[in-house]
Coordinates of C-alpha atoms (C1' of nucleotides) in Angstrom, one line a residue:
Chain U
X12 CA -41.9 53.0 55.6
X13 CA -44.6 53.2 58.6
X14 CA -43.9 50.9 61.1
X15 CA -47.0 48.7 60.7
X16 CA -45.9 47.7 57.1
X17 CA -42.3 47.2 58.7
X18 CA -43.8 44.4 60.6
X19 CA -46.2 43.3 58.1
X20 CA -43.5 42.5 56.1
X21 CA -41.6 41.2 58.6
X22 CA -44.7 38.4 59.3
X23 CA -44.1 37.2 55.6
X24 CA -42.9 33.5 55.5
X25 CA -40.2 34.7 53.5
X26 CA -38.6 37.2 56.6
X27 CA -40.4 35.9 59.8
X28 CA -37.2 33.9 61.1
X29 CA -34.4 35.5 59.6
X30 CA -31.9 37.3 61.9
X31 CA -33.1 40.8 62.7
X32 CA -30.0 43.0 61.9
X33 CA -30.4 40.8 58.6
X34 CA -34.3 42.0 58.1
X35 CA -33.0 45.4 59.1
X36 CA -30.0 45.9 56.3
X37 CA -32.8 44.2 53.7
X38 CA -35.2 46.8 54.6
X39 CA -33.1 49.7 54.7
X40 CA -31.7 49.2 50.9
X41 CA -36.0 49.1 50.2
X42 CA -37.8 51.3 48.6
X43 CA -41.8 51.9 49.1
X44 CA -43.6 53.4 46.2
X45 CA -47.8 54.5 46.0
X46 CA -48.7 53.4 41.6
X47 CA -51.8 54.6 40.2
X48 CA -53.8 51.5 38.6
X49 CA -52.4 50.4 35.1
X50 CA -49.3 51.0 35.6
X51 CA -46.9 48.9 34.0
X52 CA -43.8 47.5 37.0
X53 CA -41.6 45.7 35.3
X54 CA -41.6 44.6 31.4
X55 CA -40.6 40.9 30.7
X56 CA -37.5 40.7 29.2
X57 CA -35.8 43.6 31.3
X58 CA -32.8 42.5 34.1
X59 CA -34.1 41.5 37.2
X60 CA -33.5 44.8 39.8
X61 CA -35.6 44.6 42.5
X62 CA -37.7 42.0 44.4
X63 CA -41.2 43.4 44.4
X64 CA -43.3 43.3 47.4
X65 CA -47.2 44.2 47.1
X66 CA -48.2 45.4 50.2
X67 CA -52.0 47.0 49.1
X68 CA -53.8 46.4 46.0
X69 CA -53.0 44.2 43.7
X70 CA -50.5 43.4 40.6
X71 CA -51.3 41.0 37.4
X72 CA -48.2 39.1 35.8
X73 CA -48.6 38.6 32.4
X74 CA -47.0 37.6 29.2
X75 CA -47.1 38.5 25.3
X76 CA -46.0 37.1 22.5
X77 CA -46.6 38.0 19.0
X78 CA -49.1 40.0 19.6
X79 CA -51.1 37.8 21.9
X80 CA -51.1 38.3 25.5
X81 CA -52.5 36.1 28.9
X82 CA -52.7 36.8 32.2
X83 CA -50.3 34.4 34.3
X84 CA -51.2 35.3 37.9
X85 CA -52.7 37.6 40.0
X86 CA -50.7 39.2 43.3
X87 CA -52.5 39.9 46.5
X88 CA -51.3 41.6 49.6
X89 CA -49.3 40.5 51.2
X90 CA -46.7 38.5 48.8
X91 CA -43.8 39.2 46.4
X92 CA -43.2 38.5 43.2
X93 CA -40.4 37.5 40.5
X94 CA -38.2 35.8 43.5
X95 CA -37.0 33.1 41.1
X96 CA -35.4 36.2 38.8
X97 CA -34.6 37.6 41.4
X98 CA -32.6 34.5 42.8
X99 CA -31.3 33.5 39.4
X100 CA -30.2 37.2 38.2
X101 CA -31.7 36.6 34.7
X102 CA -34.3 38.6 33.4
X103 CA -38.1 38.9 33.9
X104 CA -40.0 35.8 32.4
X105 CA -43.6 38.1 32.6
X106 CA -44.1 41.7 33.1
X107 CA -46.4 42.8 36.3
X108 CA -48.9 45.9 36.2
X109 CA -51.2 47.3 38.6
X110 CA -54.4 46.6 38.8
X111 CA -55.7 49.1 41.1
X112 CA -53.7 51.4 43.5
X113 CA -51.4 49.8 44.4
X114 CA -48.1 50.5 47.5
X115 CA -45.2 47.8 46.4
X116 CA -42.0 47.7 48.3
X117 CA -38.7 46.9 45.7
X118 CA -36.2 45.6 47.6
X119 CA -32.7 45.8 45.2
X120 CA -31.7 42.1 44.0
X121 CA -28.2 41.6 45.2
X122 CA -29.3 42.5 48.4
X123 CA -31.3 39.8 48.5
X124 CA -28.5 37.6 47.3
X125 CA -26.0 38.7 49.7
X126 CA -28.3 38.1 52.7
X127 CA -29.3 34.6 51.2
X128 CA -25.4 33.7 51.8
X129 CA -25.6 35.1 55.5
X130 CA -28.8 34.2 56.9
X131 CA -29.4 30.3 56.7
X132 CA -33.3 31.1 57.9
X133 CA -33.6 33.2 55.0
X134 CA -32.1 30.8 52.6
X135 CA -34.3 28.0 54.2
X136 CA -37.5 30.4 53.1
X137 CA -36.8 31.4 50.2
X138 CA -36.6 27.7 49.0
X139 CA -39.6 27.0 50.5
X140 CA -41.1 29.7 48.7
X141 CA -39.5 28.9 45.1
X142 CA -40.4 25.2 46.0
X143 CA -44.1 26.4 46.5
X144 CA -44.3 28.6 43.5
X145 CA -43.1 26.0 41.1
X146 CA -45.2 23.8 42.3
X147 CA -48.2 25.9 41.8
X148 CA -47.2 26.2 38.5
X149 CA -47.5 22.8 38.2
X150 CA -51.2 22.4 39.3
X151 CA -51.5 25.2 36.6
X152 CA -50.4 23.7 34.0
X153 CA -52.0 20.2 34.6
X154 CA -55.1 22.2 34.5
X155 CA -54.6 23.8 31.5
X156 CA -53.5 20.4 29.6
X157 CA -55.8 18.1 31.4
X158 CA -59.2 20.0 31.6
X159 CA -61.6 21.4 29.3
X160 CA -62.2 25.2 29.7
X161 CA -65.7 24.2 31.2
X162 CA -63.7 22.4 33.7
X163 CA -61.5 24.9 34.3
X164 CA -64.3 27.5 35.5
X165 CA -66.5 24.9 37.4
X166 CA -63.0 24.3 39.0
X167 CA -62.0 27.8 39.6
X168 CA -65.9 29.1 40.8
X169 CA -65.0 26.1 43.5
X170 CA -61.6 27.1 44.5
X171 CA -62.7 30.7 44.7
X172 CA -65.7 29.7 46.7
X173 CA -63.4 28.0 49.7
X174 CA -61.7 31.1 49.4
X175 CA -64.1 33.3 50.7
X176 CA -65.1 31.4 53.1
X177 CA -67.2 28.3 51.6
X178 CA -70.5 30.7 51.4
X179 CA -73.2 29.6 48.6
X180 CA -72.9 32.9 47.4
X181 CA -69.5 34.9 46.7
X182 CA -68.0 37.4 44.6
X183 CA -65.6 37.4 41.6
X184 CA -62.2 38.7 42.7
X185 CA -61.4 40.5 39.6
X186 CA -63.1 41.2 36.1
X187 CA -64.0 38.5 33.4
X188 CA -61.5 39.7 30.9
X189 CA -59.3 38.8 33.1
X190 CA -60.8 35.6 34.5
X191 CA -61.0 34.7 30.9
X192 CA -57.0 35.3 30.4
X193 CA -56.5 33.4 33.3
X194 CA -58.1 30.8 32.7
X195 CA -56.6 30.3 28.9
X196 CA -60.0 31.5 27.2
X197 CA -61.3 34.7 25.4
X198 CA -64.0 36.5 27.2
X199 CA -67.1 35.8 25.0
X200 CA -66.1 32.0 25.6
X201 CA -66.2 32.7 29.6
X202 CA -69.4 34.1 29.1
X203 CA -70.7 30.6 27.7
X204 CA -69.2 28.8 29.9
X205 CA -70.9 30.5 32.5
X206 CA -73.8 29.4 30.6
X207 CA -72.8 26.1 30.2
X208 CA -72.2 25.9 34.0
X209 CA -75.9 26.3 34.8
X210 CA -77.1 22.9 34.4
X211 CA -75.0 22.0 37.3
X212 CA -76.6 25.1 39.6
X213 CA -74.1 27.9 39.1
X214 CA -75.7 31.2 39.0
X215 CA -74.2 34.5 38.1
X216 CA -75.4 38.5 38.4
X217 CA -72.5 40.7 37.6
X218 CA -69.3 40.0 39.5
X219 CA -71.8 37.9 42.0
X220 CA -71.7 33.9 42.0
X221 CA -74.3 31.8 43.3
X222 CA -73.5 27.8 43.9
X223 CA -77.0 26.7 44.1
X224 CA -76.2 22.7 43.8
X225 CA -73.0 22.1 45.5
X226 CA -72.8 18.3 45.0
X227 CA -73.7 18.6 41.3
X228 CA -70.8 21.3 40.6
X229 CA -68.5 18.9 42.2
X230 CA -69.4 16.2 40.4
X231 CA -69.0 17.6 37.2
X232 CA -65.6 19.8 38.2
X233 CA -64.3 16.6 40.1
X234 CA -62.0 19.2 41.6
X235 CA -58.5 16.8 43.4
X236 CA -56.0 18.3 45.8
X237 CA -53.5 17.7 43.6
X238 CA -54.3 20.5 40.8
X239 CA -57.0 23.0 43.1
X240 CA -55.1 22.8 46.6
X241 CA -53.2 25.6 46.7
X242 CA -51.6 24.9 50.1
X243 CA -50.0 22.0 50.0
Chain B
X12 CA -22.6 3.0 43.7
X13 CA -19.4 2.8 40.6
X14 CA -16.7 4.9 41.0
X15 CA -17.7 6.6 37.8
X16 CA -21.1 7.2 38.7
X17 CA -20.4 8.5 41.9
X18 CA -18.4 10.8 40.0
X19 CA -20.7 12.1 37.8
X20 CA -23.3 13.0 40.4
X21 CA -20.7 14.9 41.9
X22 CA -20.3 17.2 38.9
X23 CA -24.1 18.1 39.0
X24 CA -24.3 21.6 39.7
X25 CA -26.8 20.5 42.8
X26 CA -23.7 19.0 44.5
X27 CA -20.8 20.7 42.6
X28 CA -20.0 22.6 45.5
X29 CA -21.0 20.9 48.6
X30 CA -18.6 19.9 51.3
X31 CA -17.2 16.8 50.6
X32 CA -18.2 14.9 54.0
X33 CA -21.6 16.4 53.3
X34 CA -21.9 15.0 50.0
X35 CA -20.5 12.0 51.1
X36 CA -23.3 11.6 53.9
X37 CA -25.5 12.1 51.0
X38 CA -24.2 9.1 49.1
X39 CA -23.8 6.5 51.8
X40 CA -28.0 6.7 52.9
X41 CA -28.4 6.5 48.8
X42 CA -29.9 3.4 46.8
X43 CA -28.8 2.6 43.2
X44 CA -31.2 0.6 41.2
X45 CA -31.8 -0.4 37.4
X46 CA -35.5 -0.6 36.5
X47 CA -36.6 -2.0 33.1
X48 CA -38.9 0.0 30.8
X49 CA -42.3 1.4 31.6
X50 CA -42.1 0.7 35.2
X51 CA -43.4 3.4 37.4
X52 CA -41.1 4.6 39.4
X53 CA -43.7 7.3 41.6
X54 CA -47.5 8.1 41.9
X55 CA -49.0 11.5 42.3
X56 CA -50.3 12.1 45.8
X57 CA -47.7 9.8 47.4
X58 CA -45.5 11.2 49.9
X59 CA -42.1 11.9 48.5
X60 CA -39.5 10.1 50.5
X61 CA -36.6 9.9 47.9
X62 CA -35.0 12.9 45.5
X63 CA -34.0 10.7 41.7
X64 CA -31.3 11.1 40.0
X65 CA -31.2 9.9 36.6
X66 CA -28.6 7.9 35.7
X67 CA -28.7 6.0 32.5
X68 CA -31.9 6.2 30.3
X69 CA -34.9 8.2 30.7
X70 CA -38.1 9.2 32.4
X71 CA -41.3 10.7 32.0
X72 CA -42.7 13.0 34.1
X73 CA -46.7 12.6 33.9
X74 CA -50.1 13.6 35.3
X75 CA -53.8 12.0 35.2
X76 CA -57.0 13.3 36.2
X77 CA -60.6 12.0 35.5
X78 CA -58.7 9.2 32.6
X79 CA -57.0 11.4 30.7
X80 CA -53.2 11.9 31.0
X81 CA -50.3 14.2 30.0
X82 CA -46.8 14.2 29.6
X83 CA -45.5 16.9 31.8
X84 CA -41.7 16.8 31.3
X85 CA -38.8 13.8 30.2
X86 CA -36.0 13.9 32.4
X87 CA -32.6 12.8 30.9
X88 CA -29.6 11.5 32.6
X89 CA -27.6 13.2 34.7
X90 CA -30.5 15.0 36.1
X91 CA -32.8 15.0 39.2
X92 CA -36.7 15.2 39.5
X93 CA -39.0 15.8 42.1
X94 CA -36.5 18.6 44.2
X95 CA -39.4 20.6 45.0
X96 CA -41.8 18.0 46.7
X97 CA -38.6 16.7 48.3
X98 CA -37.7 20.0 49.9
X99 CA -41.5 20.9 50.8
X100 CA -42.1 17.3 52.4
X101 CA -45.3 17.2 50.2
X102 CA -46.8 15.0 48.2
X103 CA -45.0 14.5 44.3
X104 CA -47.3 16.2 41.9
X105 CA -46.6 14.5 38.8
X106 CA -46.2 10.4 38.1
X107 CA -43.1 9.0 36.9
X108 CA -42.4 6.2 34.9
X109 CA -38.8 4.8 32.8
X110 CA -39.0 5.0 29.4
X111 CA -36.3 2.4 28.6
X112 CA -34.3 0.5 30.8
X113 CA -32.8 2.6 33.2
X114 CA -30.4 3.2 36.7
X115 CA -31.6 5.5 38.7
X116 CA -30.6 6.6 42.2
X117 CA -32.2 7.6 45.0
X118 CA -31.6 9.7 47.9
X119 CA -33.6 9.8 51.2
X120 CA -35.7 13.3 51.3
X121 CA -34.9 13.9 54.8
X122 CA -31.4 13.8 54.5
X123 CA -31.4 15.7 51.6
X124 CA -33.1 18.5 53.9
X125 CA -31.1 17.6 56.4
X126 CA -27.9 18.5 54.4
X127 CA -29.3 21.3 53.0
X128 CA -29.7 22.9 56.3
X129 CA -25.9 22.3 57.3
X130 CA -24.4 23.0 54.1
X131 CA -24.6 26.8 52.5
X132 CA -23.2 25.7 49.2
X133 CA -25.9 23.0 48.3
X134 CA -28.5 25.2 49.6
X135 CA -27.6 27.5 47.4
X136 CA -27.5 24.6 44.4
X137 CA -30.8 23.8 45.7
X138 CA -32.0 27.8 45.3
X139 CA -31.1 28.0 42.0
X140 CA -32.0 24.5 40.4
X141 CA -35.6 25.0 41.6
X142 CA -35.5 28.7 40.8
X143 CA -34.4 27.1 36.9
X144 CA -37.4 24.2 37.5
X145 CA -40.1 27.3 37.9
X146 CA -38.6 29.2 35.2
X147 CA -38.9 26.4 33.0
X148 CA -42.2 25.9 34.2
X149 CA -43.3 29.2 33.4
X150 CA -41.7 29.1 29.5
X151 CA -43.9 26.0 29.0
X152 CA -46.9 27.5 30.2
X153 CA -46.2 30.6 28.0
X154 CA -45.7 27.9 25.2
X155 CA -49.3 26.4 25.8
X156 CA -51.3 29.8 26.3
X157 CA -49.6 31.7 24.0
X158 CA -49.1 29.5 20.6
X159 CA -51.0 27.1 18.6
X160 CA -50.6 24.0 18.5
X161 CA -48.8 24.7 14.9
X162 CA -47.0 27.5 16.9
X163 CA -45.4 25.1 19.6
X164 CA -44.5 22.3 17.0
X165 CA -42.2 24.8 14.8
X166 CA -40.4 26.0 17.8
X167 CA -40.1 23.0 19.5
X168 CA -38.6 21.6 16.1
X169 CA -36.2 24.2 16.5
X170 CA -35.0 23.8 20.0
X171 CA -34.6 20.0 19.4
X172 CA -32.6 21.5 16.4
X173 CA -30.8 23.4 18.6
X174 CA -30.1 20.7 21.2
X175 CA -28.8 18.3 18.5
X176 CA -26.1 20.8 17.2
X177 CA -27.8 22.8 15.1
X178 CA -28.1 21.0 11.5
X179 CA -30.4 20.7 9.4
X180 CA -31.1 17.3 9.6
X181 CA -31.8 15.8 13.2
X182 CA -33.8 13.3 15.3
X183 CA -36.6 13.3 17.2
X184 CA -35.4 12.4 20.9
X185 CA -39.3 10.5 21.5
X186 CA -42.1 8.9 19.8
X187 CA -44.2 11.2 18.2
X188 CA -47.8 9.8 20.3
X189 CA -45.5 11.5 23.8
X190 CA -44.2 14.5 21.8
X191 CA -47.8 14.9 21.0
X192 CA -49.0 14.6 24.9
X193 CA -46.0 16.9 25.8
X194 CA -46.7 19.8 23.0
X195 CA -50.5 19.3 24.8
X196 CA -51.9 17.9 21.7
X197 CA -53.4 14.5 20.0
X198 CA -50.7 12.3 18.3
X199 CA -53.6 12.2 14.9
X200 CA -53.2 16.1 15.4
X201 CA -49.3 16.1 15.7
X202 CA -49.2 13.9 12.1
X203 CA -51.3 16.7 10.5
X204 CA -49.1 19.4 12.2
X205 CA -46.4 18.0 10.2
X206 CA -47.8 18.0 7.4
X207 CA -48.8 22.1 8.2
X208 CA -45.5 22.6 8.1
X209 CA -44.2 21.6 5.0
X210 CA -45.0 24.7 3.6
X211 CA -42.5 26.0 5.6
X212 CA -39.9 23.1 4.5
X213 CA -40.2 21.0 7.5
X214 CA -39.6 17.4 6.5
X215 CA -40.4 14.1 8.4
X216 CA -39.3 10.5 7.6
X217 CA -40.2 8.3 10.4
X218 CA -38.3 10.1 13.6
X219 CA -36.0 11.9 11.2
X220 CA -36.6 15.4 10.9
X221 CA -35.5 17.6 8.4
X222 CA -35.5 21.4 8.0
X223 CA -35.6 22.6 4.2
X224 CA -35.9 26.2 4.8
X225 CA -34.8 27.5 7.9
X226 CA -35.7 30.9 7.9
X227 CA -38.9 30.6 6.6
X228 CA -39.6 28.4 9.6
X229 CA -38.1 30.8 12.0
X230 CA -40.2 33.6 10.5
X231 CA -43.4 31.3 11.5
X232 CA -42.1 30.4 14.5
X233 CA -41.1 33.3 15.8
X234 CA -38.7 31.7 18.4
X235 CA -38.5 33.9 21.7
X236 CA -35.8 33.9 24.6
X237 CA -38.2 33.7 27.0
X238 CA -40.0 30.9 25.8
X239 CA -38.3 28.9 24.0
X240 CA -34.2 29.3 25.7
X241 CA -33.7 26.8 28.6
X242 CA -30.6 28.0 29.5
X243 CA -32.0 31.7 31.1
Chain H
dC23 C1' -42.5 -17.4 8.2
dA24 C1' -47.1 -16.0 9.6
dA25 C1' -49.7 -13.9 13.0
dA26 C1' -50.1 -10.4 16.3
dT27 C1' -49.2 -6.0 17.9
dC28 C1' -48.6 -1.2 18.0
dA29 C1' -47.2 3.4 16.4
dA30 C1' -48.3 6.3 12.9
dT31 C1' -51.2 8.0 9.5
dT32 C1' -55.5 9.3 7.0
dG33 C1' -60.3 10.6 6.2
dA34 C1' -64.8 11.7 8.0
dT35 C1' -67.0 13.9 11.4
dA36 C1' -68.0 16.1 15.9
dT37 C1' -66.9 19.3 19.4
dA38 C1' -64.5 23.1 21.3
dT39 C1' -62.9 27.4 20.9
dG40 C1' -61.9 31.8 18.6
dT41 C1' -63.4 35.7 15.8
dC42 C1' -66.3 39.3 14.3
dA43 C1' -70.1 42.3 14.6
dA44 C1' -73.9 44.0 16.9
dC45 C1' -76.0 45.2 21.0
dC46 C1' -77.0 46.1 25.9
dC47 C1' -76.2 48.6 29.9
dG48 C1' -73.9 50.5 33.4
dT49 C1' -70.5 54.6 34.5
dC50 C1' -68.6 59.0 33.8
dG51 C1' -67.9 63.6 32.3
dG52 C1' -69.6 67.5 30.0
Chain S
dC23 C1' -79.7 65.3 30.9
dC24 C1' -77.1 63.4 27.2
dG25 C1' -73.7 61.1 24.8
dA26 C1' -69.3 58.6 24.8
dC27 C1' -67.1 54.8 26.5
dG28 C1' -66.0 50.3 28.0
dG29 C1' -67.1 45.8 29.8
dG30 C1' -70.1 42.3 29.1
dT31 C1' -73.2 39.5 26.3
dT32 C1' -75.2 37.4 22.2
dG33 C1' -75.5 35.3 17.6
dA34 C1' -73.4 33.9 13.3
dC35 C1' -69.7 32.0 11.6
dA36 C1' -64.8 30.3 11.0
dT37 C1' -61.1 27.8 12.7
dA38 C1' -58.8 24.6 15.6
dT39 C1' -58.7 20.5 17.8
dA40 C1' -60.5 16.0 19.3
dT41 C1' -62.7 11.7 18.2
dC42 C1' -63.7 7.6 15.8
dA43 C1' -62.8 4.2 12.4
dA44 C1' -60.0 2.3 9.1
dT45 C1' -55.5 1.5 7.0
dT46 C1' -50.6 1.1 6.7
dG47 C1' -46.1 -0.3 7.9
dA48 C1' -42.8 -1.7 10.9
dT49 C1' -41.6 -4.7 14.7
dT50 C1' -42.2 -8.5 17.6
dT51 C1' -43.4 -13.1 18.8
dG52 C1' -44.8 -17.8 18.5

DNA sequence: CAAATCAATTGATATATGTCAACCCGTCGG
DNA sequence: CCGACGGGTTGACATATATCAATTGATTTG
């Protein structure tokens, strides 16, 4: 592994103030492997192995069942994935594929474990994390049973507008397909309620949004820290 | 605090394993307090000063937003709610409010951090109860996206059947109007989701359920492990 | 006991969302 | 350049779900 990921890891709120021989015997037992887009990481179902770290591109967890699938949450760089498995030993709730090339580091699972019970840094982050995670899926899932999928987009074009920086005018971070997944619709609906969302000054050319009447979107998504604010 | 009570904290797997004097520390900065029904015990948005344990009775977990409002989660005694906003210092995400008369206890947040960073053995608890919370999480969110609302009655009918020892016969643990805001639907739509599944020998007489033809419900249902098992 | 209350149900209807088929329009490879 | 392909869009339609109003039946309360 080339030193610069080394540390990039390292800066993760996960590792950044565990001991360093600790870090050091984590990172040795890793492995660091280049995927092609598509590929299919782990399969939900299967025993948990390996804590997954993305460290370029970009990984979508999904589920299926009968037949049906959805998209449950995008990875970016630089983040893991499937700690709570991981933690737990049980197996994979979704399974993760690539979405583009992607370099993901695997870490083996029991080394993870084994350092929790040595290093009480680590063990004070990774609860922090878990803590964090649940309680994203939290917000999620009050979004999903509270709002209409109108709401949902006007809330999401919002979110992913502070994202990138607060600009009028910003770009779609992945496909509609799987915007629509995400966002518990089918993809001919998203493309209505993209429709449905210019009334209130939302404008859209490809992957390309425009916000052309901020305080009318708001007042429509009525977007509140506890369901959009992924920080706290 | 009763003997007996104290007790039975004790046996929760959170503080199984703890140090005695650290669980005892726990204990002493602890309130015990009965609360009649429907009294809300905890806002969204509030800061979370105290982890609950429930007692005796029950409590749902709920959210609002723009003046509608969900049932997120019941919690039954001897269990805790609220571990993750109590570990992140952050602001409870979900409302809480007794269903019947009910003693619940409460511990002071910071101490419950405090402990956790002095003793390995609860912080360990602590890893894997909120690594169970997310999982859970994640099942339910699966439940919504995934299944109709049909879909998430049958197998919710049969994990209730489950929970109550597995006969045919059994009863509903709530009133049907929360079961409906829990299985994310309208209680009018939860009566004629009954009645879509008579076909499949599913029975109802007032909060008495009974199941007719159990594998030709399973066969709708499809029950899956990692939706619809609580214990993985 | 009678009145009031409330959960549950039912029917009629409106709205939201999904499905299917067709089409458009870029991209990519021959 | 052409044609195949795939994502996105659109329209027509079906289905799922919510809403509203009315009724029932059980329980509570004065």
């Amino acid at each position: 592994m080339p030193d610069s990921e080394y540390r990039d890891i390292r800066k993760l709120d996960l590792f950044a103030q565990m001991a360093d021989d600790n870090f050091t015997s984590l990172m040795r037992g890793a492995y660091v492997q280049n995927f092609p887009a598509q590929i299919e990481l782990i399969t939900e179902g299967e025993p948990s192995d390996f804590l997954h770290i993305v460290i370029s591109g970009s990984v979508d967890l999904f589920s299926t069942w009968n037949g049906r699938e959805t998209s449950m949450a995008t990875v970016r760089p630089i983040s893991t994935f499937i700690l709570a498995a991981t933690i737990k030993d049980a197996p994979y709730l979704m399974s993760a594929r690539t979405l583009e090339k992607s370099r993901i580091a695997l870490i083996p699972s029991q080394d993870v474990r084994a350092i929790f019970d040595a290093d009480m840094n680590f063990a004070r982050a990774v609860v922090t994390e878990l803590a964090q995670c649940y309680r994203s899926v939290i917000k999620a899932q009050k979004d999903l049973k509270l709002r209409t999928s109108l709401e949902r987009l006007a809330n999401y074009l919002l979110r992913q507008q502070r994202h990138a920086g607060g600009a009028a005018a910003f770009e779609l971070s992945f496909e509609k397909r799987r915007l629509a997944s995400v966002l518990g619709m089918t993809p001919e609906n998203l493309s209505r309620a993209f429709k449905g969302l210019q009334p209130y000054g939302v404008s859209v050319t490809g992957t390309r949004i425009s916000i052309d009447n901020q305080a009318d979107l708001e007042r429509f998504a009525k977007p509140n820290p506890l369901i959009d604010d992924f920080s706290t």
